[in-house]
Amino acid sequence: MRITVAKHAGYCYGVNRALKLAHEATEDSAKPIYTLGPIIHNPQVVESLMRQGVNAVQSVSEVDEGTIIIRTHGVDPKITQAAKSKGLKVIDATCPFVAKAQQRAANLVKNGHNVVIVGERNHPEVAGLLAYTNNKAIVIESAQELDSLSVMERIGVVVQTTQSLENLASIAKGLLNKTKELTIFNTICSATSQRQVTAAKLAGAVDLMLVVGGKNSANTTRLAKICREKNEKTFHIETASEVDKSWLKNAEHIGLTTGASTPDWILKEVADRLRSFIIPR
Ligand code: SF4
């Protein structure tokens, strides 16, 4: 049995940065320390931070003192302001790629565009982007939703950073029928596109593909979907305990990749469990 790990697996830049800021906060910042929502979409990492005294809250109203960390997905700037007004120390771990998309969205509104956000309606990053357009943007998840969209004079597009290029391309194509002036900022982050391209390539070359990451992680779920299109024997798992021995039947070559918020130690546990099925300990 051969195991190949995709070239771009493990934490992305934004997640690494956010976790570094959280760890630094445990040493230097005013206690107690909170994150606004889980800092990343990986339950095992969130649990580990809880053990270090960093707890997730859903709203600034739950916090009266200490430090609050804004997660990689970013938030409505009014929320940051509310935290500061309460006297909380705010650590902004919004990924710089997300911050760039937020600024693009705000500028499009300022310049008189009707803004379309390509992304998942219920994703926190999209909620943040929407806030930067004063909630004027229209969120589109797939090209099928364009049928009900009116024709508009000027349309400006920003994209949730973890979307696939294919989805953006199909929506952009449909939008050409809805306006004469279309401005597109491809705000998909390079870490996401590289991860998707290398995972798809690997999935197409192996007998079994495992995508490791939080079941609540949008980028991991999308990665699994992309891999499944190349290899129907693709499974999205969160931890090593989910690896099913029966998957290994006729699987000589196994591919592994991870979502952007999956720590290396979980990937290692998955690889170790796969090997344990072959080499008795
Ligand atoms: S996936 Fe991209 S945008 Fe999201 S946190 Fe990582 S680097 Fe930032």
Short mmCIF file of C-alpha atoms and ligand atoms in Angstrom, two decimals:
data_model
loop_
_atom_site.label_atom_id
_atom_site.label_comp_id
_atom_site.label_asym_id
_atom_site.label_seq_id
_atom_site.Cartn_x
_atom_site.Cartn_y
_atom_site.Cartn_z
CA MET A 1 0.00 0.00 0.00
CA ARG A 2 1.26 3.44 -0.92
CA ILE A 3 0.06 6.67 0.70
CA THR A 4 0.51 10.01 -1.04
CA VAL A 5 -0.30 13.30 0.67
CA ALA A 6 -1.40 16.11 -1.65
CA LYS A 7 1.18 18.85 -2.15
CA HIS A 8 -0.95 21.60 -0.59
CA ALA A 9 -2.37 20.01 2.57
CA GLY A 10 -2.36 21.16 6.21
CA TYR A 11 -3.03 24.59 7.65
CA CYS A 12 -3.29 27.48 5.24
CA TYR A 13 -1.62 30.83 5.86
CA GLY A 14 -4.73 32.44 7.40
CA VAL A 15 -5.40 29.59 9.83
CA ASN A 16 -1.74 29.45 10.91
CA ARG A 17 -1.81 33.18 11.54
CA ALA A 18 -5.07 33.04 13.53
CA LEU A 19 -3.84 30.20 15.73
CA LYS A 20 -0.54 31.98 16.34
CA LEU A 21 -2.46 35.09 17.44
CA ALA A 22 -4.64 32.95 19.74
CA HIS A 23 -1.62 31.25 21.32
CA GLU A 24 0.12 34.59 21.81
CA ALA A 25 -3.04 35.90 23.45
CA THR A 26 -2.94 33.10 26.05
CA GLU A 27 0.48 34.42 27.10
CA ASP A 28 0.09 38.19 26.78
CA SER A 29 -3.52 39.31 26.66
CA ALA A 30 -6.13 40.30 29.17
CA LYS A 31 -8.04 37.26 30.49
CA PRO A 32 -10.52 35.74 29.95
CA ILE A 33 -10.01 35.13 26.24
CA TYR A 34 -12.81 34.41 23.81
CA THR A 35 -13.19 33.81 20.10
CA LEU A 36 -16.25 35.09 18.31
CA GLY A 37 -17.51 31.77 16.98
CA PRO A 38 -15.11 28.82 16.72
CA ILE A 39 -11.76 30.28 15.61
CA ILE A 40 -11.54 27.73 12.80
CA HIS A 41 -13.90 25.01 11.61
CA ASN A 42 -12.09 22.15 13.26
CA PRO A 43 -13.67 20.79 16.46
CA GLN A 44 -10.47 19.07 17.66
CA VAL A 45 -8.43 22.30 17.48
CA VAL A 46 -11.23 24.29 19.12
CA GLU A 47 -11.30 21.77 21.99
CA SER A 48 -7.55 22.04 22.40
CA LEU A 49 -7.81 25.85 22.63
CA MET A 50 -10.57 25.49 25.25
CA ARG A 51 -8.14 23.52 27.39
CA GLN A 52 -5.80 26.54 27.17
CA GLY A 53 -8.55 28.89 28.33
CA VAL A 54 -9.76 30.18 24.96
CA ASN A 55 -13.52 29.71 24.69
CA ALA A 56 -15.87 30.44 21.81
CA VAL A 57 -18.88 32.73 22.27
CA GLN A 58 -21.58 33.51 19.75
CA SER A 59 -21.97 37.20 20.49
CA VAL A 60 -20.11 40.15 22.01
CA SER A 61 -23.05 40.53 24.41
CA GLU A 62 -21.84 37.37 26.21
CA VAL A 63 -18.50 38.99 27.12
CA ASP A 64 -17.96 41.66 29.78
CA GLU A 65 -14.18 41.72 30.15
CA GLY A 66 -10.94 40.43 28.70
CA THR A 67 -10.01 39.74 25.10
CA ILE A 68 -12.04 38.80 22.07
CA ILE A 69 -10.50 37.31 18.94
CA ILE A 70 -12.12 37.88 15.55
CA ARG A 71 -11.71 34.69 13.56
CA THR A 72 -10.34 34.19 10.03
CA HIS A 73 -13.79 34.59 8.42
CA GLY A 74 -14.06 38.23 9.56
CA VAL A 75 -17.17 39.95 10.88
CA ASP A 76 -19.43 42.94 10.40
CA PRO A 77 -17.30 45.99 11.39
CA LYS A 78 -20.12 47.06 13.72
CA ILE A 79 -19.43 43.95 15.81
CA THR A 80 -15.75 44.89 16.18
CA GLN A 81 -16.78 48.40 17.15
CA ALA A 82 -19.26 47.07 19.73
CA ALA A 83 -16.50 44.99 21.35
CA LYS A 84 -14.17 48.00 21.51
CA SER A 85 -16.92 50.18 22.95
CA LYS A 86 -17.33 47.65 25.78
CA GLY A 87 -13.64 48.08 26.60
CA LEU A 88 -12.63 44.63 25.38
CA LYS A 89 -9.24 44.04 23.82
CA VAL A 90 -9.88 43.04 20.21
CA ILE A 91 -7.44 40.82 18.32
CA ASP A 92 -8.36 40.79 14.66
CA ALA A 93 -7.44 37.42 13.13
CA THR A 94 -9.43 38.07 9.95
CA CYS A 95 -7.40 36.47 7.17
CA PRO A 96 -5.80 39.18 5.01
CA PHE A 97 -7.34 37.51 1.92
CA VAL A 98 -10.80 37.90 3.48
CA ALA A 99 -10.04 41.49 4.49
CA LYS A 100 -9.13 42.24 0.87
CA ALA A 101 -12.44 40.80 -0.35
CA GLN A 102 -14.27 42.92 2.26
CA GLN A 103 -12.57 46.08 0.97
CA ARG A 104 -13.34 45.15 -2.65
CA ALA A 105 -17.02 44.68 -1.74
CA ALA A 106 -17.17 48.03 0.10
CA ASN A 107 -15.51 49.85 -2.82
CA LEU A 108 -17.89 48.33 -5.37
CA VAL A 109 -20.86 49.68 -3.43
CA LYS A 110 -19.17 53.07 -3.08
CA ASN A 111 -18.63 53.17 -6.85
CA GLY A 112 -22.30 52.51 -7.58
CA HIS A 113 -22.24 48.82 -8.49
CA ASN A 114 -24.92 46.30 -7.68
CA VAL A 115 -22.82 43.79 -5.78
CA VAL A 116 -23.08 40.04 -6.19
CA ILE A 117 -21.31 37.85 -3.65
CA VAL A 118 -20.59 34.36 -4.95
CA GLY A 119 -20.72 32.17 -1.87
CA GLU A 120 -22.73 30.26 0.66
CA ARG A 121 -25.56 32.31 2.14
CA ASN A 122 -25.12 30.88 5.65
CA HIS A 123 -21.34 31.04 5.84
CA PRO A 124 -19.93 33.55 8.37
CA GLU A 125 -17.45 34.92 5.83
CA VAL A 126 -20.33 35.76 3.49
CA ALA A 127 -22.25 37.41 6.35
CA GLY A 128 -19.18 39.60 6.96
CA LEU A 129 -18.84 40.46 3.25
CA LEU A 130 -22.51 41.35 3.11
CA ALA A 131 -22.06 43.75 6.02
CA TYR A 132 -19.30 45.55 4.10
CA THR A 133 -21.87 46.30 1.39
CA ASN A 134 -24.31 47.65 4.03
CA ASN A 135 -26.31 44.49 3.35
CA LYS A 136 -27.02 45.67 -0.19
CA ALA A 137 -25.33 42.77 -1.98
CA ILE A 138 -27.11 39.76 -3.45
CA VAL A 139 -25.67 36.38 -2.51
CA ILE A 140 -25.58 33.79 -5.30
CA GLU A 141 -24.62 30.21 -4.54
CA SER A 142 -24.95 28.66 -7.99
CA ALA A 143 -25.70 29.63 -11.59
CA GLN A 144 -29.21 28.11 -11.28
CA GLU A 145 -30.17 30.99 -8.99
CA LEU A 146 -29.53 33.58 -11.72
CA ASP A 147 -32.86 32.94 -13.47
CA SER A 148 -34.70 35.13 -10.96
CA LEU A 149 -32.09 37.92 -11.01
CA SER A 150 -33.16 41.18 -12.69
CA VAL A 151 -31.11 42.89 -15.38
CA MET A 152 -28.94 45.62 -13.81
CA GLU A 153 -26.83 48.44 -15.19
CA ARG A 154 -23.57 47.63 -13.42
CA ILE A 155 -22.72 44.48 -11.53
CA GLY A 156 -19.64 43.98 -9.37
CA VAL A 157 -18.68 40.55 -8.09
CA VAL A 158 -16.66 39.40 -5.11
CA VAL A 159 -16.22 35.77 -4.12
CA GLN A 160 -16.10 33.87 -0.84
CA THR A 161 -12.40 33.02 -0.58
CA THR A 162 -12.92 29.25 -0.50
CA GLN A 163 -15.24 28.93 -3.52
CA SER A 164 -14.23 26.85 -6.53
CA LEU A 165 -13.11 28.55 -9.71
CA GLU A 166 -15.62 26.43 -11.66
CA ASN A 167 -18.56 27.81 -9.70
CA LEU A 168 -17.32 31.38 -10.13
CA ALA A 169 -16.86 30.80 -13.88
CA SER A 170 -20.37 29.42 -14.37
CA ILE A 171 -21.96 32.27 -12.38
CA ALA A 172 -19.85 34.88 -14.20
CA LYS A 173 -21.00 33.44 -17.54
CA GLY A 174 -24.65 33.73 -16.47
CA LEU A 175 -24.16 37.28 -15.22
CA LEU A 176 -23.13 38.41 -18.69
CA ASN A 177 -26.82 38.12 -19.62
CA LYS A 178 -27.81 40.33 -16.69
CA THR A 179 -25.70 43.44 -17.33
CA LYS A 180 -23.66 45.35 -19.88
CA GLU A 181 -21.01 46.22 -17.30
CA LEU A 182 -19.56 43.39 -15.28
CA THR A 183 -16.62 43.82 -12.88
CA ILE A 184 -15.28 40.67 -11.25
CA PHE A 185 -12.81 40.51 -8.41
CA ASN A 186 -11.68 36.93 -8.15
CA THR A 187 -11.15 36.92 -4.39
CA ILE A 188 -10.73 33.14 -4.15
CA CYS A 189 -7.51 32.82 -2.17
CA SER A 190 -4.49 31.21 -3.79
CA ALA A 191 -4.18 28.70 -0.94
CA THR A 192 -7.68 27.43 -1.77
CA SER A 193 -7.16 27.14 -5.51
CA GLN A 194 -3.77 25.42 -5.15
CA ARG A 195 -5.25 22.99 -2.64
CA GLN A 196 -8.19 22.20 -4.92
CA VAL A 197 -6.02 21.70 -8.02
CA THR A 198 -3.49 19.39 -6.33
CA ALA A 199 -6.22 17.43 -4.51
CA ALA A 200 -8.19 16.87 -7.73
CA LYS A 201 -5.05 15.72 -9.54
CA LEU A 202 -4.18 13.28 -6.76
CA ALA A 203 -7.77 11.99 -6.49
CA GLY A 204 -7.70 11.13 -10.18
CA ALA A 205 -4.51 9.09 -9.76
CA VAL A 206 -5.28 6.96 -6.68
CA ASP A 207 -7.58 4.05 -5.78
CA LEU A 208 -8.93 5.68 -2.63
CA MET A 209 -9.00 9.35 -1.64
CA LEU A 210 -9.48 10.57 1.94
CA VAL A 211 -10.22 14.23 2.63
CA VAL A 212 -9.56 15.05 6.28
CA GLY A 213 -11.19 17.99 8.03
CA GLY A 214 -14.08 19.33 10.08
CA LYS A 215 -17.53 18.23 8.92
CA ASN A 216 -18.51 21.86 9.59
CA SER A 217 -15.72 23.18 7.35
CA ALA A 218 -17.00 24.56 4.05
CA ASN A 219 -13.61 24.36 2.35
CA THR A 220 -13.11 20.71 3.38
CA THR A 221 -16.60 19.76 2.19
CA ARG A 222 -15.96 21.47 -1.15
CA LEU A 223 -12.58 19.75 -1.44
CA ALA A 224 -14.25 16.38 -0.91
CA LYS A 225 -16.82 17.22 -3.61
CA ILE A 226 -14.06 18.18 -6.06
CA CYS A 227 -12.17 14.95 -5.31
CA ARG A 228 -15.36 12.87 -5.62
CA GLU A 229 -15.85 14.24 -9.14
CA LYS A 230 -12.45 12.72 -10.02
CA ASN A 231 -12.72 9.58 -7.91
CA GLU A 232 -16.01 8.23 -6.60
CA LYS A 233 -14.12 6.37 -3.86
CA THR A 234 -13.57 9.59 -1.92
CA PHE A 235 -14.47 9.93 1.77
CA HIS A 236 -14.61 13.04 3.95
CA ILE A 237 -13.49 12.16 7.47
CA GLU A 238 -12.83 14.28 10.52
CA THR A 239 -10.62 11.94 12.55
CA ALA A 240 -8.63 8.71 12.12
CA SER A 241 -11.28 6.70 13.99
CA GLU A 242 -13.61 7.09 10.99
CA VAL A 243 -11.31 5.19 8.61
CA ASP A 244 -13.14 2.02 7.64
CA LYS A 245 -10.95 -1.00 6.89
CA SER A 246 -13.32 -2.12 4.12
CA TRP A 247 -12.38 1.00 2.10
CA LEU A 248 -8.89 -0.45 1.66
CA LYS A 249 -10.10 -3.41 -0.41
CA ASN A 250 -8.26 -3.23 -3.75
CA ALA A 251 -6.76 0.12 -2.73
CA GLU A 252 -3.08 -0.08 -3.59
CA HIS A 253 -2.54 3.65 -3.73
CA ILE A 254 -4.27 5.97 -1.23
CA GLY A 255 -4.39 9.75 -1.51
CA LEU A 256 -4.74 12.07 1.46
CA THR A 257 -5.51 15.74 1.62
CA THR A 258 -6.89 18.10 4.24
CA GLY A 259 -9.01 21.18 4.58
CA ALA A 260 -7.28 24.46 5.39
CA SER A 261 -8.05 24.12 9.11
CA THR A 262 -6.87 20.55 9.69
CA PRO A 263 -3.79 20.16 11.89
CA ASP A 264 -0.91 17.95 10.78
CA TRP A 265 -1.35 15.69 13.82
CA ILE A 266 -4.79 14.58 12.64
CA LEU A 267 -3.41 13.85 9.17
CA LYS A 268 -0.62 11.81 10.76
CA GLU A 269 -3.13 9.84 12.85
CA VAL A 270 -5.08 9.01 9.68
CA ALA A 271 -1.93 7.82 7.89
CA ASP A 272 -0.90 5.78 10.97
CA ARG A 273 -4.32 4.11 11.14
CA LEU A 274 -4.19 3.25 7.44
CA ARG A 275 -0.77 1.65 7.93
CA SER A 276 -1.98 -0.20 11.04
CA PHE A 277 -4.44 -2.11 8.89
CA ILE A 278 -1.56 -3.46 6.85
CA ILE A 279 1.27 -3.80 9.36
CA PRO A 280 0.18 -5.57 12.56
CA ARG A 281 1.56 -3.81 15.67
S1 SF4 B 1 -8.40 29.45 3.14
FE1 SF4 B 1 -7.47 31.29 2.27
S2 SF4 B 1 -8.83 32.93 2.89
FE2 SF4 B 1 -9.34 31.20 4.18
S3 SF4 B 1 -8.10 31.50 6.00
FE3 SF4 B 1 -6.92 30.21 4.62
S4 SF4 B 1 -5.59 31.60 3.47
FE4 SF4 B 1 -7.23 32.80 4.42
#
